[in-house]
XYZ file of C-alpha atoms in Angstrom:
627
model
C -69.021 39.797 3.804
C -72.749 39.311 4.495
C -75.477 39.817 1.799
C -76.958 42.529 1.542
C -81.069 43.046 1.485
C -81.108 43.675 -2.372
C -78.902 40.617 -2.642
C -80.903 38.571 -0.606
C -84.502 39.622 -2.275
C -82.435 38.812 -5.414
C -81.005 35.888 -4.489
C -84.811 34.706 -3.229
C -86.550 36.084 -6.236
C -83.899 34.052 -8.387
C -84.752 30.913 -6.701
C -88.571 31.489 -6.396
C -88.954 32.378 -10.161
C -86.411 29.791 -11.374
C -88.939 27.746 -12.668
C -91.484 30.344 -13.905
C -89.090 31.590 -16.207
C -88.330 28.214 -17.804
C -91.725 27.856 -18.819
C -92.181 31.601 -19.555
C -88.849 31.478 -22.134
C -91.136 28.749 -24.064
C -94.416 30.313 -24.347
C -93.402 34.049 -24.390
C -89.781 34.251 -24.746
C -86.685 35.814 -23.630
C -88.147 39.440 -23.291
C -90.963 38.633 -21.463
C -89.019 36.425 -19.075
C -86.166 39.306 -18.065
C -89.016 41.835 -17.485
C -90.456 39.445 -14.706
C -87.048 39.791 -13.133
C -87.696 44.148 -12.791
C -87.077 44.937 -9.478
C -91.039 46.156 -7.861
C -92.429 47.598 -4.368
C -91.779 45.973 -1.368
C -94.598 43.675 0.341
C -95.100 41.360 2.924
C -93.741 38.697 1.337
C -90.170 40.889 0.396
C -89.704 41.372 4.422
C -90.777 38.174 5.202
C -88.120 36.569 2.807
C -85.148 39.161 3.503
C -85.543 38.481 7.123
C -85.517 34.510 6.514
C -82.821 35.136 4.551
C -80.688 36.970 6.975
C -81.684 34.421 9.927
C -80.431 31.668 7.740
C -77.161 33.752 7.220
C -76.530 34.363 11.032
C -76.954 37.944 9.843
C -77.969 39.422 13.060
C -78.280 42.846 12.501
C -80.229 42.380 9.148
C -82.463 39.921 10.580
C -83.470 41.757 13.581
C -83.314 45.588 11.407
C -86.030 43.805 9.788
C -88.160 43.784 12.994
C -89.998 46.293 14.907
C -88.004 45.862 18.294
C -84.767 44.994 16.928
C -82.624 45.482 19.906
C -84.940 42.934 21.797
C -85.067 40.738 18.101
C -80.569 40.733 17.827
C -80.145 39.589 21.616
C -83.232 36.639 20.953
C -81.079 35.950 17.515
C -78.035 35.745 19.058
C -78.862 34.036 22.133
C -80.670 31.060 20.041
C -77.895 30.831 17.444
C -74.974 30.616 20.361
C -77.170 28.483 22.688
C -78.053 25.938 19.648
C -74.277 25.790 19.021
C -76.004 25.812 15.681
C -73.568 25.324 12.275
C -75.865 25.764 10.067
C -79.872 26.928 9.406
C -82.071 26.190 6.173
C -85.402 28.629 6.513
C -87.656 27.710 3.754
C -90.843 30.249 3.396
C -94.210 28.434 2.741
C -96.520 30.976 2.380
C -97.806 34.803 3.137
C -100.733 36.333 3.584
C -101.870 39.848 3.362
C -105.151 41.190 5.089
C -105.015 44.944 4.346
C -101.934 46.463 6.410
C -101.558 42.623 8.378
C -99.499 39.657 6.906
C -99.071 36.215 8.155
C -95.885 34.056 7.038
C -95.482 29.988 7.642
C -92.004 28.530 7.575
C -89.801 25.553 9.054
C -86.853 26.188 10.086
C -84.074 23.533 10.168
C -80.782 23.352 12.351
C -78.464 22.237 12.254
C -76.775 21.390 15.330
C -73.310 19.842 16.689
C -73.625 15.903 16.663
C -74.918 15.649 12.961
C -77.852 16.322 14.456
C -81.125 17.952 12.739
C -83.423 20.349 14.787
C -86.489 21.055 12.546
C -90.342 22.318 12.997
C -92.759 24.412 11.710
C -93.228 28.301 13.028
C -95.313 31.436 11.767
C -94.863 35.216 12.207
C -97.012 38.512 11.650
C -95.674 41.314 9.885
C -97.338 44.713 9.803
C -97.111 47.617 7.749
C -97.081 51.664 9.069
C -97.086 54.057 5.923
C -95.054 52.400 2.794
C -93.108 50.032 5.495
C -93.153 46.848 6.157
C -91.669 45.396 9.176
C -91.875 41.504 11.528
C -93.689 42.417 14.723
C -91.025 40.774 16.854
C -91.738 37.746 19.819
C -89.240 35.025 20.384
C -92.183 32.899 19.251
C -90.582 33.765 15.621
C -87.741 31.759 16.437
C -90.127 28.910 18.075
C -93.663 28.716 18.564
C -93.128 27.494 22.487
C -91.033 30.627 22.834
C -92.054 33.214 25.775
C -90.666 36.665 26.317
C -87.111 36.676 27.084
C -86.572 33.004 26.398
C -84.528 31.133 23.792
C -83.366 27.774 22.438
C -80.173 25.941 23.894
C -78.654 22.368 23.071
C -77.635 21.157 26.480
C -75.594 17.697 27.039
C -77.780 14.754 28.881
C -74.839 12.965 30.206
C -75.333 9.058 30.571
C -75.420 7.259 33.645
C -71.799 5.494 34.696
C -71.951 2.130 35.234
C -71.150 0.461 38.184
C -68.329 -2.757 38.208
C -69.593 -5.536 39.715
C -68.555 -8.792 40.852
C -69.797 -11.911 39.777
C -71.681 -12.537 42.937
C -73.376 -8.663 42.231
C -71.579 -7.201 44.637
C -70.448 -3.517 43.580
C -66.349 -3.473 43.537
C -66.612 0.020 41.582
C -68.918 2.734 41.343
C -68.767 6.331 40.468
C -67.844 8.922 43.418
C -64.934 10.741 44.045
C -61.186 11.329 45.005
C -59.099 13.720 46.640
C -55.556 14.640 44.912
C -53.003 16.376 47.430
C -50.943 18.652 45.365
C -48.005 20.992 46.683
C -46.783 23.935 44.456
C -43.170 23.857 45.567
C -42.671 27.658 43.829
C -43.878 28.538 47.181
C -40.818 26.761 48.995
C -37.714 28.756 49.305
C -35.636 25.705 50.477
C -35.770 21.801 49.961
C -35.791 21.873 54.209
C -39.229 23.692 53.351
C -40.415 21.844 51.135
C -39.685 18.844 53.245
C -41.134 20.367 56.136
C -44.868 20.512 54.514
C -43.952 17.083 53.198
C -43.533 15.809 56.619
C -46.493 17.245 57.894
C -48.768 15.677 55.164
C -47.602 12.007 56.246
C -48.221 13.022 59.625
C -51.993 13.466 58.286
C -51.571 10.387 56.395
C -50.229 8.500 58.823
C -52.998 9.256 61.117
C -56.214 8.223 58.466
C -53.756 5.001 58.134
C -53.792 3.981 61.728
C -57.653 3.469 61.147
C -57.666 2.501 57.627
C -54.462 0.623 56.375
C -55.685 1.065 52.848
C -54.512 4.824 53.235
C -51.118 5.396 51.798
C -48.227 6.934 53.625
C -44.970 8.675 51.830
C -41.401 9.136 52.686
C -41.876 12.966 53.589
C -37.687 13.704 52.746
C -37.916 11.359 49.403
C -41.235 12.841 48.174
C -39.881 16.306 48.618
C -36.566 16.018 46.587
C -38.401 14.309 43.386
C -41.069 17.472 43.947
C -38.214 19.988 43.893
C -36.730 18.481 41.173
C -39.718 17.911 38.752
C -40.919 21.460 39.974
C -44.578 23.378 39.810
C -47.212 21.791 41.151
C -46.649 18.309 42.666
C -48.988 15.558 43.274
C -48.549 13.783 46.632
C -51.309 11.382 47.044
C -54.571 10.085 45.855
C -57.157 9.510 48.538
C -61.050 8.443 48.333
C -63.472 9.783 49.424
C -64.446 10.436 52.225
C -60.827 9.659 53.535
C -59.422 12.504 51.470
C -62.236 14.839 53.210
C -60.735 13.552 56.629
C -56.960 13.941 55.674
C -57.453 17.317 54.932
C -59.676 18.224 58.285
C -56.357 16.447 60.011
C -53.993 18.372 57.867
C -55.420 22.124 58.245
C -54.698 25.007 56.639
C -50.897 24.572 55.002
C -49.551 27.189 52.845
C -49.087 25.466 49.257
C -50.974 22.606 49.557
C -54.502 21.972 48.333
C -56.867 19.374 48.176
C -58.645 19.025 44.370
C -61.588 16.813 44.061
C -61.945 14.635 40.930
C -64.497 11.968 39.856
C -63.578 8.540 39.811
C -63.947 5.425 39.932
C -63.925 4.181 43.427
C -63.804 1.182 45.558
C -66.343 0.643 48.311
C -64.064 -1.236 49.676
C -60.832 -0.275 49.761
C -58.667 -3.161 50.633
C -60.775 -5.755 47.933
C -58.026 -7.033 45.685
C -56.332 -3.538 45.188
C -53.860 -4.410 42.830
C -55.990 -6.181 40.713
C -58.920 -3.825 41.104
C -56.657 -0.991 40.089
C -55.885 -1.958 36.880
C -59.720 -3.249 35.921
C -60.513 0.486 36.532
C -57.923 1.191 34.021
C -59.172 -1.031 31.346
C -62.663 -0.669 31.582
C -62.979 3.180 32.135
C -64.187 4.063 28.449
C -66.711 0.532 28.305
C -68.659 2.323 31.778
C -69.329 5.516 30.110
C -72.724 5.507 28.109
C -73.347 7.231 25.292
C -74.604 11.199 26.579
C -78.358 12.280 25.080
C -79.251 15.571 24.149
C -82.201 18.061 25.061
C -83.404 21.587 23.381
C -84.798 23.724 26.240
C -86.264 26.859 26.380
C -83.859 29.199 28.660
C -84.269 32.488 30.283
C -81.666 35.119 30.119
C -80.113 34.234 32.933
C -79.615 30.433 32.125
C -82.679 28.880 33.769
C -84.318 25.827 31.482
C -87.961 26.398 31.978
C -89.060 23.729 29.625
C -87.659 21.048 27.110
C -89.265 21.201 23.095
C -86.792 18.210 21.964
C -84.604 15.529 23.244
C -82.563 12.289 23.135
C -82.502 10.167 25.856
C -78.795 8.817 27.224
C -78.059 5.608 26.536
C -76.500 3.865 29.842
C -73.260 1.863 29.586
C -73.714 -1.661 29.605
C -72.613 -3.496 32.573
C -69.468 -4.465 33.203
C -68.615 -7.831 35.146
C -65.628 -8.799 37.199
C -65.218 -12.449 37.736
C -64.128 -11.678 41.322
C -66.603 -12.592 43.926
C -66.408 -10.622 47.115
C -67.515 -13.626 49.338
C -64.844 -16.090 47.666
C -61.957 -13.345 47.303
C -62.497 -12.711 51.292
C -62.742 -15.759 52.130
C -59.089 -16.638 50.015
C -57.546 -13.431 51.762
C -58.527 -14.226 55.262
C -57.360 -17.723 54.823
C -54.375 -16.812 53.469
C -53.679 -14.286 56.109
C -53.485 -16.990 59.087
C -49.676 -17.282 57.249
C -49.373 -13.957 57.143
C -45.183 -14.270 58.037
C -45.050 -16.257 54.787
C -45.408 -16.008 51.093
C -48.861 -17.875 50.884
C -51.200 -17.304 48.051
C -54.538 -19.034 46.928
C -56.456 -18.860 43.420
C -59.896 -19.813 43.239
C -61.267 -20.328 39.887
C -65.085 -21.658 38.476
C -64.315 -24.497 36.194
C -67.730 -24.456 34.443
C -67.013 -20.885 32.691
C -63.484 -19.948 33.601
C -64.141 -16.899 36.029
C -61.409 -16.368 38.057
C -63.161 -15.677 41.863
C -60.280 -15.136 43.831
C -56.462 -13.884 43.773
C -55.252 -14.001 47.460
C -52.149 -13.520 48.486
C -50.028 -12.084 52.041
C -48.344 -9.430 52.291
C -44.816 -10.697 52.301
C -45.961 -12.450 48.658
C -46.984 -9.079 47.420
C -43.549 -7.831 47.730
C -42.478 -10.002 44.836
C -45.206 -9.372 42.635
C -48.411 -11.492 41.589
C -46.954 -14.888 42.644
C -50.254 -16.812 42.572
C -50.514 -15.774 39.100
C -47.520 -16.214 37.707
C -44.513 -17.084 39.987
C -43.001 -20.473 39.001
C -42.459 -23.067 41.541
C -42.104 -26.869 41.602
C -45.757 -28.459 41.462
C -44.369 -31.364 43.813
C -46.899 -33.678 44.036
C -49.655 -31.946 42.394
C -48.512 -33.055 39.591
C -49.244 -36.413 39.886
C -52.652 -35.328 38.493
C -50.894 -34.920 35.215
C -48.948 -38.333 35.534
C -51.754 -40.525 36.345
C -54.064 -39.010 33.883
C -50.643 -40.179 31.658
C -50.666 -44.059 33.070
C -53.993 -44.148 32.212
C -54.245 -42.842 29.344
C -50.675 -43.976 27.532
C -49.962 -47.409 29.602
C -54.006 -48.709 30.119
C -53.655 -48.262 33.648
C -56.790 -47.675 35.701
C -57.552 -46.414 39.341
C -57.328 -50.282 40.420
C -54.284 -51.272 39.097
C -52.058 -53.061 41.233
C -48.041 -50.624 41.460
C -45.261 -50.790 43.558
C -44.505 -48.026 46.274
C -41.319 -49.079 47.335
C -39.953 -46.368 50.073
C -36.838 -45.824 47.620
C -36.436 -46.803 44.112
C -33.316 -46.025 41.583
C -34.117 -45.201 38.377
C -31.211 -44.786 35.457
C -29.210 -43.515 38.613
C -31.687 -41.381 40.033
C -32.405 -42.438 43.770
C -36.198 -41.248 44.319
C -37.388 -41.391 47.654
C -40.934 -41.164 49.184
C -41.987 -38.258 51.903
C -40.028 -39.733 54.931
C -39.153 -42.752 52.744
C -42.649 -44.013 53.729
C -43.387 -47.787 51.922
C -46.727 -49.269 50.289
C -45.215 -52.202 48.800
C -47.620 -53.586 46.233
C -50.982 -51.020 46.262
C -53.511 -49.661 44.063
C -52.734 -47.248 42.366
C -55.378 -45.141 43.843
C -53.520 -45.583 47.381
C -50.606 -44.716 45.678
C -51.748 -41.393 44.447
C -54.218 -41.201 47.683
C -50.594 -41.346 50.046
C -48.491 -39.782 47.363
C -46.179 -42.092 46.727
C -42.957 -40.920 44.846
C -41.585 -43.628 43.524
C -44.548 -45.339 42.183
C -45.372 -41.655 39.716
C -41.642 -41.618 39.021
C -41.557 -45.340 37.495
C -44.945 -44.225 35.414
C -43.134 -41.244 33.786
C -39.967 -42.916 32.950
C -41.843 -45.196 30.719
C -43.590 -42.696 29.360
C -42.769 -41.743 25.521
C -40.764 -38.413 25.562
C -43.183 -35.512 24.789
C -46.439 -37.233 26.437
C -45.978 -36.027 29.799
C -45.870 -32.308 28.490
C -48.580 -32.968 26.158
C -50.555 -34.475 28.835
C -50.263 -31.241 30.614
C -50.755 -28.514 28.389
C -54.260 -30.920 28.068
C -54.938 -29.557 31.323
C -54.268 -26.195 30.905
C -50.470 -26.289 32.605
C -47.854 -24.580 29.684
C -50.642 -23.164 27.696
C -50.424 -19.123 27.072
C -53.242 -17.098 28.347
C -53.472 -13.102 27.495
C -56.156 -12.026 30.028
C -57.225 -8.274 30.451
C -56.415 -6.737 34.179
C -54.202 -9.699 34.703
C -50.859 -10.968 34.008
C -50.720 -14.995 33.989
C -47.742 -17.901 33.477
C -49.347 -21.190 33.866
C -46.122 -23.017 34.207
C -43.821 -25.716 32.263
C -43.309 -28.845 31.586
C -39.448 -30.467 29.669
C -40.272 -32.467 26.519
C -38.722 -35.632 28.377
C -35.910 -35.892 25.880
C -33.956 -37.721 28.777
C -35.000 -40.623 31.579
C -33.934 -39.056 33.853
C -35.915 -35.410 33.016
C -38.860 -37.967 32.653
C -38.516 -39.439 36.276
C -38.354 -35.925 37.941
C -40.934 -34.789 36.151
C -43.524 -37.648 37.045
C -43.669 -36.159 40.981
C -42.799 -32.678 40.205
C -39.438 -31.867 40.642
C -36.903 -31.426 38.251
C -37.658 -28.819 35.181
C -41.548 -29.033 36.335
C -42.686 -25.340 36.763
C -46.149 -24.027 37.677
C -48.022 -21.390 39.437
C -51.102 -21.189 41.643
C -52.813 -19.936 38.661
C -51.550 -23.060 36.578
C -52.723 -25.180 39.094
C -55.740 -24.065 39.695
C -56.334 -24.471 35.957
C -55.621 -27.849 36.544
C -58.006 -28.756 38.769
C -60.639 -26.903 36.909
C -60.007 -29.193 33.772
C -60.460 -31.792 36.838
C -63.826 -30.572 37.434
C -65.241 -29.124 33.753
C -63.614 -32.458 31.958
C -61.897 -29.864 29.462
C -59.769 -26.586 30.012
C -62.119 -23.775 30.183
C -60.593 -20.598 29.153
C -60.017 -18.071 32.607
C -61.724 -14.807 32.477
C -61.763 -11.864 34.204
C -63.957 -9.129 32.402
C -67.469 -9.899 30.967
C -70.041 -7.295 29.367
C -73.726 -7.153 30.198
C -74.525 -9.374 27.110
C -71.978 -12.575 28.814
C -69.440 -11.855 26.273
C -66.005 -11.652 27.440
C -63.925 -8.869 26.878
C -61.435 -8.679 23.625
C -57.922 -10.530 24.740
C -55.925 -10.774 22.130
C -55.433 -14.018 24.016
C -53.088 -16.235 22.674
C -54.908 -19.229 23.774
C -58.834 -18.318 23.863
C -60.665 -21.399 23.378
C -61.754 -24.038 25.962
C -59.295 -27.115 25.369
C -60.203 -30.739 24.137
C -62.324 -32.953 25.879
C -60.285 -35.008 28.500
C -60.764 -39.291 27.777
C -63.529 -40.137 30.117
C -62.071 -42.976 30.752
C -59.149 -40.945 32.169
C -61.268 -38.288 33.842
C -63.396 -41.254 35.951
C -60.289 -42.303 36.979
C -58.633 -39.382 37.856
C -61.799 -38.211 39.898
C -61.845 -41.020 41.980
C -58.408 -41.260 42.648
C -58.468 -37.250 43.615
C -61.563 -38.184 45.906
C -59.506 -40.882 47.414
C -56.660 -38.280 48.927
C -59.272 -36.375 51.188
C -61.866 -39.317 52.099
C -58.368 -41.783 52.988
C -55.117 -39.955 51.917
C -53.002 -37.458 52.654
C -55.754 -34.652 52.453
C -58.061 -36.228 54.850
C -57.734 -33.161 57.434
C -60.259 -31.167 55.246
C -62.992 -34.279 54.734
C -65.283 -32.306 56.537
C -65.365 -29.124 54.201
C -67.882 -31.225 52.015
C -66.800 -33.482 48.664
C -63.502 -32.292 47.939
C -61.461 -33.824 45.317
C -57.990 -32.720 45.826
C -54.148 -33.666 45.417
C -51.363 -32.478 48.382
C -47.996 -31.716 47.035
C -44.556 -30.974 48.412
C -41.905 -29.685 46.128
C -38.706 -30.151 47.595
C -35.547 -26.946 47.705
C -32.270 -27.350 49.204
C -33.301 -25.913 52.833
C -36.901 -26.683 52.616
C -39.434 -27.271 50.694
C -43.030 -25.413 49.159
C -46.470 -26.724 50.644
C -49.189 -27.493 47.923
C -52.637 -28.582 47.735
C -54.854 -28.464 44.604
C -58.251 -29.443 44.166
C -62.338 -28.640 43.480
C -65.367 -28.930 44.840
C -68.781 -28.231 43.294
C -68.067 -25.362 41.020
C -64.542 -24.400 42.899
C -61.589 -25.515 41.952
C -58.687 -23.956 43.817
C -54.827 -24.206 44.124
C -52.589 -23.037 47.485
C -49.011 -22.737 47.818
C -47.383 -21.717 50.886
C -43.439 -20.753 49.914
C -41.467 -22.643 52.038
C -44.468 -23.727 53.792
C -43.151 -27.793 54.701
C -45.374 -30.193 54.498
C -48.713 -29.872 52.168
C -50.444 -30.329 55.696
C -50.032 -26.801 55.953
C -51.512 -25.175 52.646
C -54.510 -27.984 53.339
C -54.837 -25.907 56.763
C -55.105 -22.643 54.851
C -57.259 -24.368 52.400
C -59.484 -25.917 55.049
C -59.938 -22.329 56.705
C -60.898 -20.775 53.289
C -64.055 -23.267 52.999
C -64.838 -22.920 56.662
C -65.377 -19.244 56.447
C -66.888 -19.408 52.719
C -69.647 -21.973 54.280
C -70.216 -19.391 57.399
C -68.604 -21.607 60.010
């Protein structure tokens, strides 16, 4: 129930004579004090206060029954209360003052508003009196001194500016726009032959955006329309950008129980950049691009029209978000990768300095299996001579000039290891031994190895530590404790229990680079930091030996300037290790390496000889140096 005017005045008299009749109870006593409380004639100030009062109360009709125009007063009342959103109003009277049959009243009123946000100011009014009345001459300037005739106050929403994604070379790789959901109500479908129908016919429109643009997708038309039936209402096809969706539907036409609905999103400029991996960065970084939305008090017309602002908060824009990606390198990876496009051939590119992982390549026959370059586990092959030379050197005192047999075959505790076409150094460097990859000479060096060092040696670079990195799923690879000989020998050129991935290798060469594991990234905010990931391993690792690392440089030099990578010694100062991990049927072409601020790792499945994935990696520098 409202108040009513005598319980307002009361209510206001209570409060305005609360203190007078403290000090009146002391001087003149109780008597004295209750007959200050006798109800007299209304004045200026009685209106004044009883319509405060009511305003305060969201009492409409009293507030605007105490005007002279109080149909025009209610709807300026009720359209400032409504367009405020307002929860709440404190109107505390100041002052009135009477000249003859005129009154002036000062005030602030103070809203307040959704947000936990307080709208206050100072405003005045004029009330006049005609006979023994008193009323408020009404404008909407009562309300607000910047108020016109037929205006009042709303709270609109200033909504912050998304943020684009961008890639660490500042291209954009996401940016606000639009896409285009197809959606079929199959209540309008009599039959599943129907539905199917209208199915088929969308493809056919699908099918024809995808001839020009293979990152359209196409559907089984008969498949699509059974799970529709079954699940029922309103179906959703397909998701399209923009402005392929726009086209799709000018292909498509006019069919009964289809539409077209527009929705903002996150969209690629380019469609076919890393998809998968793009896809799930919009996922995880959709709430970090919106800002936080500012706030402005305008003066609006009946109809709706702002014709001026009296208060606001300015948006705050997202901060930045970062992908590590770089368009140039990730383009360069894919296109390289592509000249195998009939095999499973991947590529990771990765900056050793800071971890940012540049590029995730892979063909189309390796996406059928998943993210291979990030996580399948293969045999390093000879890679990992990288990890068993860093080993020698580091456990046995060997260094890059140390004089080792590369016999073509050599047994070890019954283990017959043979070279790549049982090829024979004799007595070499150990440089030329790593430089021509010799089998036999890595396999002696792990066998005498103490059990545990070669897998402690490796997780020093990276290879069998865990990594939790947002928008990416990662297995670095493994390495057996050694408990046996002969685990030790196959382990010392890759073979046996050795496991790694691109990724892993990659890392490898990074620690190559950097002289310590840096810790991969994908994410990064405006301010550099990298995004929260609950990672499991998520500092940089320890310092390699220097002594190890000058070694291990020059001997990695070695296999491009004299070795068995010398087909890319063009493609600048590469330091790099070939590897090939024999299967039964075949065996995996690898070739690992850095240069500059690029360290990278290629596998082709199956591939043969590392001559092949040092061909891929060879056409992945040519076209990243604009040959």
């Amino acid at each position: 129930m409202r108040p009513t005017r005598s319980t307002r005045r009361h209510r206001r008299r209570a409060r305005a004579l609360t203190t007078t009749v403290a000090a009146t109870v002391v001087s003149l006593g109780l008597a004295v004090s209750l007959a200050s409380c006798t109800p007299r004639p209304d004045g200026a100030d009685d209106i004044v206060g009883d319509f405060l009062d009511a305003l305060e109360d969201r009492d409409v009709d009293g507030a605007s029954g105490e005007t002279d125009a109080s149909s025009n007063a209610a709807s300026d009342i009720d359209a400032t209360w409504n367009g405020l959103q307002a929860e709440g109003l404190d109107a505390s009277l100041h002052d009135v003052s009477t000249d003859g049959e005129v009154a002036t009243a000062s005030y602030t009123l103070d809203w307040n508003l959704p947000g936990e946000r307080d709208f206050s100011y100072d405003a005045a009014l004029t009330a006049t009196k005609t006979g023994d009345d008193w009323s408020v001459r009404w404008v909407p300037s009562v309300l607000h001194p910047d108020l016109g005739n037929g205006q009042h106050l709303e709270l609109r929403k200033v909504e912050a500016t998304t943020a684009d994604v961008v890639g660490s070379d500042g291209s954009v790789l996401l940016t606000p726009g639009l896409q285009w959901r197809i959606k079929v109500d199959t209540d309008r479908y009599d039959s599943l032959t129907d539905l199917q129908t209208t199915m088929r016919k969308i493809n056919a429109a699908l099918e024809s955006a995808h001839s020009r643009d293979d990152s359209v997708p196409t559907i089984n038309p008969d498949e699509v329309a059974k799970d529709a039936r079954a699940e029922g209402g309103v179906y959703s096809v397909a998701v399209l950008g923009d402005p392929v969706g726009t086209q799709v539907r000018d292909i498509l036409g006019q069919v009964d129980g289809v539409e077209f609905n527009d929705e903002p999103a996150m969209v690629r400029p380019d469609p076919g950049f890393a998809p998968d991996i793009m896809s799930r960065v919009s996922q995880l970084v959709g709430d970090d691009l919106q800002g936080d939305d500012g706030w402005e008090i305008v003066k609006a017309t009946s109809g709706g029209a702002a014709v001026g602002t009296v208060d606001s908060s300015a948006a705050a824009p997202a901060s930045a978000v970062k992908v590590s990606l770089s368009k140039k390198v990730q383009n360069a990876a894919q296109h390289a990768v592509d000249t195998r496009a009939a095999d499973k051939a991947m590529m990771v590119v990765m900056r050793p300095s800071t971890g940012e992982i540049l590029a995730v390549a892979q063909t189309p026959e390796a996406d059928k299996e998943g993210d291979l370059a990030l996580s399948g586990q293969y045999p390093p092959g000879s890679t990992f001579k990288i990890i068993t030379a860093s080993a020698g050197v580091g456990e046995q005192h060997l260094d890059q000039g140390t004089i080792v047999g590369c016999p073509s075959t050599l047994n070890l505790y019954g283990r017959t290891v043979t070279n790549y076409n049982s090829f024979s150094l004799g007595d070499t460097t150990l440089s030329n031994a790593f430089a021509q990859s010799c089998n036999t000479t890595f396999a002696e060096i792990s066998t005498n190895l103490p059990e545990g060092k070669l897998k402690e040696t490796a997780e020093g670079f990276g290879l069998g530590r865990d990594y939790e990195i947002p928008g990416l799923t990662t297995i670095t690879g493994s390495v057996p404790e050694g408990e046996t000989p002969l685990d030790r020998t196959e382990a010392g050129y890759g073979q046996g229990l050795d496991l790694a991935s691109p990724f892993g290798m990659a890392l490898v060469s990074a620690t190559a680079a950097n002289g310590r594991t840096p810790v991969p990234t994908l994410l990064q905010t405006d301010s550099g930091a990298t995004k929260d990931a609950d990672g499991k391993d998520a500092t940089p690792g320890e310092p390699l030996d220097p002594v190890v690392l000058d070694n291990l440089r020059s001997m990695m030099r070695a296999v491009v300037t004299s070795g068995s990578g010398s087909a890319i010694s063009g493609a600048g100062e590469i330091y790099a290790k070939t590897g090939e991990a024999e299967f039964n049927g075949g065996s995996h072409a690898w070739f690992t390496g850095y240069r500059d601020d690029l360290a990278f790792a290629t596998l082709i499945v199956g591939g043969g000889g590392s001559e092949h994935s040092v061909e891929v990696t060879r056409q992945f520098f040519a076209e990243l140096d604009g040959e």
